[in-house]
Amino acid sequence: MRRLINLQPNRVLKVALGIIPFLLILLAYQIGSDIRKAENEQDKLLPSFSEIAAGINRMAFEPSRRTGDYEFWEDTKSSVKRLSIGIAISATIGLLVGLAAGAIPMIAAPLSPLITAISLIPPMAILPVLFIVFGLGELSKVMLIVIGVSPFLIRDILQRTQELPREQLVKAQTLGGNSWQIILRVILPQIVPRLLDAVRLSLGAAWLFLIAAEAIAATDGLGYRIFLVRRYMSMDIILPYVVWITFLAFTLDWCLLKFSRVVFPWYHAEK
Amino acid sequence: MSAFIQLDRLAKNYGDNVVLENLNCKVAEGEFVTLVGASGCGKSTFLKLLLGTESVSSGQLLMAGKPIEQEPSPDRGIVFQRYSVFPHLNVRENVALGVEFVESKWLGRLFGKRRKEALAQADELLSAVGLEQARYKYPHELSGGMQQRLALAQALIKRPKVLLLDEPFGALDPGIRKEMHDLVLGLWRQYGLTIFMVTHDLKEGFHLGTRLWVFDKIRHDPHAPDRFGSTITYDLSLQSKDKALTIAAIDEINAQLHGAEKTTEPTQS
């Protein structure tokens, strides 16, 4: 008998074992829902799968009676737009500031303590400030993501830049590179895949800030919708929305990873 | 002897920690100096002084009569034990980068015909180090020995006067190391280089160098081990390659080094 720590599941078994927990959760839900429905036909807490399907159909495939829009898709569009703008701005700030500070000690000296301090501010605590300053429109929601995510990205990129082997930078200098050339040709190309890693790690936080901002002040968006229908205890809508948000988060993460693998194969081979 | 590199009462200390003291030597152009010594003896520090990443504390370190520049520059090429090549560029691009830095002030990147010319220059160097077959590979696809070949080609495209080697073959298998020795000796003659090479391997030092320096402390203070620094205790000319003399010298130096470093040496040989 081989040791347990040496037993590896084969491909098929691995996939099967991976799916089982999901099936168990669905089964548990089904049982729970049945028990509650048996007691009370009108129970809203654990709607049956058919009710959930009806909820999805109502939101995604029938125009809203009030606005004539397909609300599910409108919500998705608004949320994804806010999230991507927020992430794009944060990544740009993170890359530029982190790279400059990481590569140039004279920039790191004044910036590094400031960024550490800013990154410790709980972003949710200044959400009211954002609403006051930027109004209740799109800008304040995007700004919350930027403020929440970019300090983390700056610090991460700063650290990754400083972690590049010193030998490479010395080598580049003996090849005649000036500071700017070395940043452009040696540091930047090696930092971009690390930025993608950092962005993937920050996606969770970005979703959190997006949904929080939408819950508090918005007229559409996935976060807005689930907090709106909470008033009617519409679990048949909230649950599929949550699954959908999770799916979007997973897809975005997966796309970034795939992109990084294709564009920076040397980076992934190195690890 | 016309002095190309001159050390004049050279000393290096970090605060109270004296690493090197009282180095006096002259090196002519075209010499191949190998630096040996126990770990922590300051031989790598001396290489950093030559490279310009560390500065001299007192005394002088002159190259062609002028104090050596306190920053790495193209006239002194370097090959480290590791991390000398750029992982995000393929082999040709790694070598051509040295040309691109000179010809493209702002982007550090050439396009079209000029890029082709730079890559052609790189190819020349790559065939000199025996890497023409691996031109389109990335460093992670190369073996340790091939990576060091690449690092040599990178350095040579700048036509440096001085080539610094910091234990370049320390991480390689013995068989590969032998090939690299032949390669380095060939390049040294072909390009008329002055080479300083730090090594742990005394035999390697004897085999490659025209001159061998042993770094060690002459003075010891048992209560304050940092008070006195190392200096060059042996400065052997290896031109004659007299076998009996060499073997005797190896034995003597070995005895001295082992005496100073009982615990760490066995793992290195």
Short mmCIF file of N, CA and C in Angstrom, two decimals, chain A residues 34-170:
data_model
loop_
_atom_site.label_atom_id
_atom_site.label_comp_id
_atom_site.label_asym_id
_atom_site.label_seq_id
_atom_site.Cartn_x
_atom_site.Cartn_y
_atom_site.Cartn_z
N ASP A 34 -37.30 21.68 -0.05
CA ASP A 34 -38.46 20.78 0.03
C ASP A 34 -39.06 20.78 1.43
N ILE A 35 -38.18 20.71 2.43
CA ILE A 35 -38.67 20.65 3.82
C ILE A 35 -39.45 21.92 4.14
N ARG A 36 -38.86 23.08 3.74
CA ARG A 36 -39.55 24.34 4.06
C ARG A 36 -40.86 24.46 3.28
N LYS A 37 -40.83 24.05 1.99
CA LYS A 37 -42.05 24.14 1.17
C LYS A 37 -43.15 23.24 1.71
N ALA A 38 -42.75 22.10 2.28
CA ALA A 38 -43.73 21.17 2.83
C ALA A 38 -44.47 21.83 4.00
N GLU A 39 -43.74 22.65 4.74
CA GLU A 39 -44.37 23.34 5.87
C GLU A 39 -45.19 24.53 5.40
N ASN A 40 -44.60 25.28 4.44
CA ASN A 40 -45.28 26.50 4.00
C ASN A 40 -45.10 26.65 2.50
N GLU A 41 -46.18 26.53 1.80
CA GLU A 41 -46.17 26.62 0.33
C GLU A 41 -45.57 27.95 -0.14
N GLN A 42 -45.80 29.01 0.63
CA GLN A 42 -45.42 30.37 0.23
C GLN A 42 -43.98 30.74 0.66
N ASP A 43 -43.25 29.79 1.20
CA ASP A 43 -41.93 30.11 1.73
C ASP A 43 -41.06 30.79 0.67
N LYS A 44 -40.40 31.88 1.07
CA LYS A 44 -39.57 32.62 0.12
C LYS A 44 -38.08 32.45 0.39
N LEU A 45 -37.75 31.87 1.51
CA LEU A 45 -36.35 31.82 1.92
C LEU A 45 -35.53 30.89 1.04
N LEU A 46 -36.05 29.70 0.78
CA LEU A 46 -35.33 28.75 -0.07
C LEU A 46 -36.23 28.38 -1.24
N PRO A 47 -36.33 29.26 -2.25
CA PRO A 47 -37.24 28.98 -3.37
C PRO A 47 -36.80 27.73 -4.11
N SER A 48 -37.77 27.06 -4.71
CA SER A 48 -37.44 25.84 -5.47
C SER A 48 -36.72 26.22 -6.76
N PHE A 49 -36.11 25.23 -7.40
CA PHE A 49 -35.36 25.52 -8.63
C PHE A 49 -36.26 26.07 -9.72
N SER A 50 -37.51 25.62 -9.74
CA SER A 50 -38.41 26.12 -10.79
C SER A 50 -38.73 27.60 -10.54
N GLU A 51 -38.87 27.96 -9.26
CA GLU A 51 -39.11 29.38 -8.96
C GLU A 51 -37.91 30.23 -9.35
N ILE A 52 -36.71 29.67 -9.07
CA ILE A 52 -35.49 30.41 -9.44
C ILE A 52 -35.43 30.58 -10.96
N ALA A 53 -35.79 29.49 -11.68
CA ALA A 53 -35.78 29.57 -13.15
C ALA A 53 -36.76 30.64 -13.61
N ALA A 54 -37.91 30.70 -12.98
CA ALA A 54 -38.89 31.72 -13.34
C ALA A 54 -38.33 33.12 -13.06
N GLY A 55 -37.63 33.23 -11.93
CA GLY A 55 -37.02 34.52 -11.56
C GLY A 55 -36.02 34.95 -12.62
N ILE A 56 -35.17 34.00 -13.03
CA ILE A 56 -34.16 34.31 -14.05
C ILE A 56 -34.87 34.73 -15.34
N ASN A 57 -35.88 33.98 -15.70
CA ASN A 57 -36.59 34.26 -16.94
C ASN A 57 -37.19 35.66 -16.92
N ARG A 58 -37.77 36.01 -15.77
CA ARG A 58 -38.41 37.33 -15.63
C ARG A 58 -37.37 38.45 -15.78
N MET A 59 -36.22 38.26 -15.14
CA MET A 59 -35.21 39.32 -15.12
C MET A 59 -34.44 39.40 -16.44
N ALA A 60 -34.15 38.24 -17.03
CA ALA A 60 -33.20 38.22 -18.14
C ALA A 60 -33.87 38.18 -19.51
N PHE A 61 -35.05 37.57 -19.59
CA PHE A 61 -35.60 37.30 -20.92
C PHE A 61 -36.95 37.97 -21.16
N GLU A 62 -37.45 38.74 -20.17
CA GLU A 62 -38.68 39.49 -20.41
C GLU A 62 -38.37 40.95 -20.13
N PRO A 63 -38.86 41.85 -20.99
CA PRO A 63 -38.61 43.27 -20.71
C PRO A 63 -39.33 43.70 -19.44
N SER A 64 -38.67 44.58 -18.71
CA SER A 64 -39.27 45.08 -17.48
C SER A 64 -40.56 45.83 -17.78
N ARG A 65 -41.58 45.62 -16.94
CA ARG A 65 -42.84 46.29 -17.19
C ARG A 65 -42.71 47.80 -16.97
N ARG A 66 -41.76 48.15 -16.08
CA ARG A 66 -41.62 49.56 -15.73
C ARG A 66 -40.81 50.33 -16.78
N THR A 67 -39.67 49.74 -17.20
CA THR A 67 -38.79 50.48 -18.08
C THR A 67 -38.70 49.89 -19.48
N GLY A 68 -39.14 48.67 -19.66
CA GLY A 68 -39.02 48.05 -20.97
C GLY A 68 -37.64 47.47 -21.25
N ASP A 69 -36.72 47.55 -20.27
CA ASP A 69 -35.37 46.99 -20.44
C ASP A 69 -35.34 45.54 -19.96
N TYR A 70 -34.31 44.83 -20.46
CA TYR A 70 -34.04 43.51 -19.87
C TYR A 70 -33.10 43.76 -18.70
N GLU A 71 -33.67 43.81 -17.50
CA GLU A 71 -32.94 44.37 -16.35
C GLU A 71 -31.65 43.62 -16.03
N PHE A 72 -31.73 42.30 -16.12
CA PHE A 72 -30.56 41.49 -15.77
C PHE A 72 -29.35 41.90 -16.61
N TRP A 73 -29.57 42.07 -17.91
CA TRP A 73 -28.45 42.41 -18.79
C TRP A 73 -28.02 43.85 -18.61
N GLU A 74 -29.00 44.74 -18.35
CA GLU A 74 -28.65 46.14 -18.08
C GLU A 74 -27.79 46.24 -16.81
N ASP A 75 -28.21 45.48 -15.78
CA ASP A 75 -27.45 45.48 -14.52
C ASP A 75 -26.04 44.98 -14.76
N THR A 76 -25.94 43.88 -15.51
CA THR A 76 -24.64 43.30 -15.79
C THR A 76 -23.75 44.31 -16.51
N LYS A 77 -24.35 44.94 -17.52
CA LYS A 77 -23.58 45.90 -18.32
C LYS A 77 -23.05 47.02 -17.43
N SER A 78 -23.93 47.60 -16.61
CA SER A 78 -23.50 48.73 -15.77
C SER A 78 -22.40 48.30 -14.81
N SER A 79 -22.60 47.14 -14.15
CA SER A 79 -21.64 46.71 -13.14
C SER A 79 -20.29 46.40 -13.77
N VAL A 80 -20.33 45.64 -14.87
CA VAL A 80 -19.07 45.26 -15.49
C VAL A 80 -18.34 46.50 -15.99
N LYS A 81 -19.11 47.46 -16.50
CA LYS A 81 -18.49 48.70 -16.98
C LYS A 81 -17.79 49.43 -15.83
N ARG A 82 -18.51 49.59 -14.71
CA ARG A 82 -17.90 50.27 -13.56
C ARG A 82 -16.66 49.51 -13.09
N LEU A 83 -16.81 48.20 -13.00
CA LEU A 83 -15.69 47.40 -12.50
C LEU A 83 -14.48 47.52 -13.42
N SER A 84 -14.72 47.41 -14.73
CA SER A 84 -13.56 47.44 -15.62
C SER A 84 -12.91 48.81 -15.65
N ILE A 85 -13.72 49.86 -15.62
CA ILE A 85 -13.09 51.20 -15.59
C ILE A 85 -12.28 51.36 -14.31
N GLY A 86 -12.88 50.94 -13.19
CA GLY A 86 -12.19 51.06 -11.90
C GLY A 86 -10.88 50.28 -11.89
N ILE A 87 -10.95 49.04 -12.38
CA ILE A 87 -9.76 48.19 -12.40
C ILE A 87 -8.71 48.76 -13.35
N ALA A 88 -9.17 49.25 -14.52
CA ALA A 88 -8.21 49.77 -15.49
C ALA A 88 -7.48 50.98 -14.92
N ILE A 89 -8.24 51.88 -14.30
CA ILE A 89 -7.60 53.08 -13.71
C ILE A 89 -6.64 52.66 -12.60
N SER A 90 -7.10 51.74 -11.74
CA SER A 90 -6.24 51.31 -10.62
C SER A 90 -4.97 50.66 -11.13
N ALA A 91 -5.10 49.82 -12.16
CA ALA A 91 -3.92 49.12 -12.67
C ALA A 91 -2.93 50.12 -13.26
N THR A 92 -3.47 51.13 -13.98
CA THR A 92 -2.59 52.14 -14.56
C THR A 92 -1.84 52.89 -13.47
N ILE A 93 -2.60 53.33 -12.46
CA ILE A 93 -1.96 54.05 -11.34
C ILE A 93 -0.94 53.13 -10.66
N GLY A 94 -1.36 51.88 -10.39
CA GLY A 94 -0.49 50.94 -9.70
C GLY A 94 0.80 50.72 -10.46
N LEU A 95 0.67 50.57 -11.78
CA LEU A 95 1.86 50.31 -12.59
C LEU A 95 2.79 51.52 -12.61
N LEU A 96 2.22 52.70 -12.90
CA LEU A 96 3.07 53.88 -13.06
C LEU A 96 3.75 54.26 -11.75
N VAL A 97 2.95 54.36 -10.69
CA VAL A 97 3.52 54.80 -9.42
C VAL A 97 4.42 53.72 -8.83
N GLY A 98 3.93 52.47 -8.85
CA GLY A 98 4.71 51.38 -8.27
C GLY A 98 6.04 51.19 -8.99
N LEU A 99 5.99 51.29 -10.30
CA LEU A 99 7.21 51.10 -11.09
C LEU A 99 8.20 52.24 -10.83
N ALA A 100 7.67 53.46 -10.86
CA ALA A 100 8.56 54.61 -10.65
C ALA A 100 9.21 54.52 -9.27
N ALA A 101 8.39 54.22 -8.25
CA ALA A 101 8.93 54.17 -6.89
C ALA A 101 9.86 52.97 -6.71
N GLY A 102 9.51 51.87 -7.36
CA GLY A 102 10.34 50.67 -7.20
C GLY A 102 11.69 50.81 -7.88
N ALA A 103 11.69 51.53 -9.00
CA ALA A 103 12.93 51.62 -9.77
C ALA A 103 13.80 52.79 -9.32
N ILE A 104 13.17 53.84 -8.79
CA ILE A 104 13.93 55.05 -8.48
C ILE A 104 13.84 55.34 -6.99
N PRO A 105 14.89 55.08 -6.23
CA PRO A 105 14.85 55.26 -4.78
C PRO A 105 14.44 56.68 -4.36
N MET A 106 14.82 57.67 -5.18
CA MET A 106 14.48 59.04 -4.84
C MET A 106 12.97 59.30 -4.93
N ILE A 107 12.26 58.50 -5.69
CA ILE A 107 10.80 58.63 -5.73
C ILE A 107 10.18 57.79 -4.62
N ALA A 108 10.79 56.65 -4.32
CA ALA A 108 10.25 55.77 -3.28
C ALA A 108 10.29 56.45 -1.92
N ALA A 109 11.36 57.22 -1.66
CA ALA A 109 11.55 57.80 -0.33
C ALA A 109 10.37 58.65 0.12
N PRO A 110 9.90 59.62 -0.70
CA PRO A 110 8.76 60.42 -0.23
C PRO A 110 7.42 59.69 -0.37
N LEU A 111 7.34 58.72 -1.30
CA LEU A 111 6.04 58.15 -1.64
C LEU A 111 5.66 56.95 -0.77
N SER A 112 6.69 56.17 -0.43
CA SER A 112 6.41 54.88 0.18
C SER A 112 5.66 54.98 1.52
N PRO A 113 6.06 55.87 2.45
CA PRO A 113 5.30 55.98 3.70
C PRO A 113 3.88 56.47 3.47
N LEU A 114 3.74 57.41 2.51
CA LEU A 114 2.41 57.95 2.21
C LEU A 114 1.48 56.86 1.73
N ILE A 115 1.98 56.02 0.83
CA ILE A 115 1.14 54.97 0.26
C ILE A 115 0.78 53.94 1.32
N THR A 116 1.73 53.64 2.19
CA THR A 116 1.43 52.72 3.29
C THR A 116 0.29 53.28 4.14
N ALA A 117 0.37 54.59 4.45
CA ALA A 117 -0.66 55.21 5.26
C ALA A 117 -2.01 55.16 4.54
N ILE A 118 -2.02 55.54 3.25
CA ILE A 118 -3.28 55.57 2.51
C ILE A 118 -3.89 54.18 2.42
N SER A 119 -3.03 53.19 2.23
CA SER A 119 -3.57 51.84 2.06
C SER A 119 -4.21 51.31 3.35
N LEU A 120 -3.92 51.97 4.47
CA LEU A 120 -4.52 51.52 5.73
C LEU A 120 -5.89 52.14 5.98
N ILE A 121 -6.24 53.20 5.20
CA ILE A 121 -7.57 53.79 5.36
C ILE A 121 -8.60 52.78 4.86
N PRO A 122 -9.60 52.43 5.68
CA PRO A 122 -10.64 51.53 5.15
C PRO A 122 -11.44 52.28 4.09
N PRO A 123 -11.43 51.82 2.85
CA PRO A 123 -12.08 52.58 1.77
C PRO A 123 -13.56 52.83 2.06
N MET A 124 -14.22 51.87 2.70
CA MET A 124 -15.65 52.07 2.96
C MET A 124 -15.89 53.26 3.87
N ALA A 125 -14.90 53.55 4.71
CA ALA A 125 -15.07 54.66 5.65
C ALA A 125 -15.08 56.01 4.93
N ILE A 126 -14.44 56.07 3.76
CA ILE A 126 -14.48 57.35 3.06
C ILE A 126 -15.48 57.36 1.91
N LEU A 127 -16.32 56.32 1.86
CA LEU A 127 -17.36 56.31 0.83
C LEU A 127 -18.26 57.55 0.93
N PRO A 128 -18.67 57.96 2.14
CA PRO A 128 -19.48 59.19 2.23
C PRO A 128 -18.75 60.39 1.64
N VAL A 129 -17.44 60.46 1.90
CA VAL A 129 -16.66 61.57 1.35
C VAL A 129 -16.74 61.54 -0.18
N LEU A 130 -16.63 60.35 -0.73
CA LEU A 130 -16.69 60.22 -2.19
C LEU A 130 -18.03 60.66 -2.73
N PHE A 131 -19.10 60.27 -2.01
CA PHE A 131 -20.43 60.68 -2.46
C PHE A 131 -20.58 62.19 -2.40
N ILE A 132 -20.02 62.80 -1.34
CA ILE A 132 -20.11 64.25 -1.19
C ILE A 132 -19.31 64.94 -2.29
N VAL A 133 -18.08 64.44 -2.50
CA VAL A 133 -17.18 65.13 -3.44
C VAL A 133 -17.56 64.84 -4.89
N PHE A 134 -17.81 63.58 -5.19
CA PHE A 134 -18.01 63.20 -6.60
C PHE A 134 -19.48 63.02 -6.97
N GLY A 135 -20.36 63.25 -6.01
CA GLY A 135 -21.77 63.08 -6.30
C GLY A 135 -22.16 61.62 -6.29
N LEU A 136 -23.45 61.37 -6.64
CA LEU A 136 -23.94 60.00 -6.55
C LEU A 136 -23.85 59.27 -7.88
N GLY A 137 -23.19 59.87 -8.86
CA GLY A 137 -23.14 59.27 -10.19
C GLY A 137 -22.11 58.18 -10.32
N GLU A 138 -21.77 57.90 -11.55
CA GLU A 138 -20.83 56.81 -11.83
C GLU A 138 -19.46 57.04 -11.19
N LEU A 139 -19.06 58.33 -11.18
CA LEU A 139 -17.69 58.64 -10.77
C LEU A 139 -17.38 58.15 -9.36
N SER A 140 -18.31 58.35 -8.44
CA SER A 140 -18.01 57.98 -7.05
C SER A 140 -17.85 56.47 -6.90
N LYS A 141 -18.61 55.69 -7.71
CA LYS A 141 -18.50 54.24 -7.61
C LYS A 141 -17.15 53.77 -8.14
N VAL A 142 -16.77 54.35 -9.29
CA VAL A 142 -15.47 54.00 -9.85
C VAL A 142 -14.35 54.43 -8.89
N MET A 143 -14.53 55.60 -8.31
CA MET A 143 -13.50 56.12 -7.40
C MET A 143 -13.32 55.21 -6.18
N LEU A 144 -14.43 54.64 -5.71
CA LEU A 144 -14.30 53.74 -4.55
C LEU A 144 -13.40 52.55 -4.90
N ILE A 145 -13.62 52.00 -6.09
CA ILE A 145 -12.76 50.88 -6.51
C ILE A 145 -11.32 51.34 -6.61
N VAL A 146 -11.12 52.51 -7.23
CA VAL A 146 -9.76 53.01 -7.42
C VAL A 146 -9.07 53.23 -6.08
N ILE A 147 -9.80 53.86 -5.16
CA ILE A 147 -9.19 54.14 -3.86
C ILE A 147 -8.96 52.87 -3.07
N GLY A 148 -9.87 51.91 -3.26
CA GLY A 148 -9.72 50.66 -2.52
C GLY A 148 -8.61 49.77 -3.06
N VAL A 149 -8.43 49.80 -4.36
CA VAL A 149 -7.55 48.79 -4.97
C VAL A 149 -6.17 49.34 -5.29
N SER A 150 -6.08 50.62 -5.71
CA SER A 150 -4.79 51.07 -6.23
C SER A 150 -3.67 51.12 -5.18
N PRO A 151 -3.94 51.45 -3.90
CA PRO A 151 -2.81 51.40 -2.96
C PRO A 151 -2.20 50.00 -2.85
N PHE A 152 -3.07 49.00 -2.87
CA PHE A 152 -2.57 47.62 -2.84
C PHE A 152 -1.71 47.34 -4.08
N LEU A 153 -2.22 47.78 -5.24
CA LEU A 153 -1.47 47.51 -6.47
C LEU A 153 -0.13 48.25 -6.47
N ILE A 154 -0.15 49.49 -6.02
CA ILE A 154 1.10 50.27 -5.98
C ILE A 154 2.12 49.56 -5.10
N ARG A 155 1.68 49.14 -3.92
CA ARG A 155 2.62 48.50 -3.00
C ARG A 155 3.15 47.19 -3.56
N ASP A 156 2.24 46.45 -4.19
CA ASP A 156 2.67 45.17 -4.74
C ASP A 156 3.68 45.37 -5.87
N ILE A 157 3.36 46.29 -6.78
CA ILE A 157 4.26 46.52 -7.92
C ILE A 157 5.59 47.09 -7.45
N LEU A 158 5.53 47.97 -6.45
CA LEU A 158 6.77 48.51 -5.89
C LEU A 158 7.66 47.38 -5.39
N GLN A 159 7.04 46.46 -4.67
CA GLN A 159 7.80 45.35 -4.12
C GLN A 159 8.34 44.42 -5.21
N ARG A 160 7.48 44.12 -6.17
CA ARG A 160 7.91 43.24 -7.27
C ARG A 160 9.08 43.87 -8.02
N THR A 161 9.01 45.19 -8.22
CA THR A 161 10.09 45.87 -8.94
C THR A 161 11.39 45.75 -8.16
N GLN A 162 11.28 45.94 -6.85
CA GLN A 162 12.50 45.87 -6.05
C GLN A 162 13.03 44.45 -5.94
N GLU A 163 12.15 43.48 -6.18
CA GLU A 163 12.58 42.08 -6.09
C GLU A 163 13.31 41.59 -7.33
N LEU A 164 13.25 42.35 -8.42
CA LEU A 164 13.99 41.92 -9.61
C LEU A 164 15.45 41.79 -9.23
N PRO A 165 16.12 40.74 -9.72
CA PRO A 165 17.51 40.53 -9.30
C PRO A 165 18.36 41.75 -9.60
N ARG A 166 19.07 42.19 -8.59
CA ARG A 166 19.98 43.32 -8.71
C ARG A 166 20.97 43.10 -9.87
N GLU A 167 21.36 41.83 -10.04
CA GLU A 167 22.33 41.50 -11.08
C GLU A 167 21.86 41.96 -12.46
N GLN A 168 20.55 41.82 -12.71
CA GLN A 168 20.04 42.22 -14.02
C GLN A 168 20.22 43.71 -14.25
N LEU A 169 19.97 44.50 -13.22
CA LEU A 169 20.08 45.94 -13.38
C LEU A 169 21.53 46.35 -13.57
N VAL A 170 22.43 45.69 -12.85
CA VAL A 170 23.86 45.97 -13.04
C VAL A 170 24.27 45.58 -14.45
#
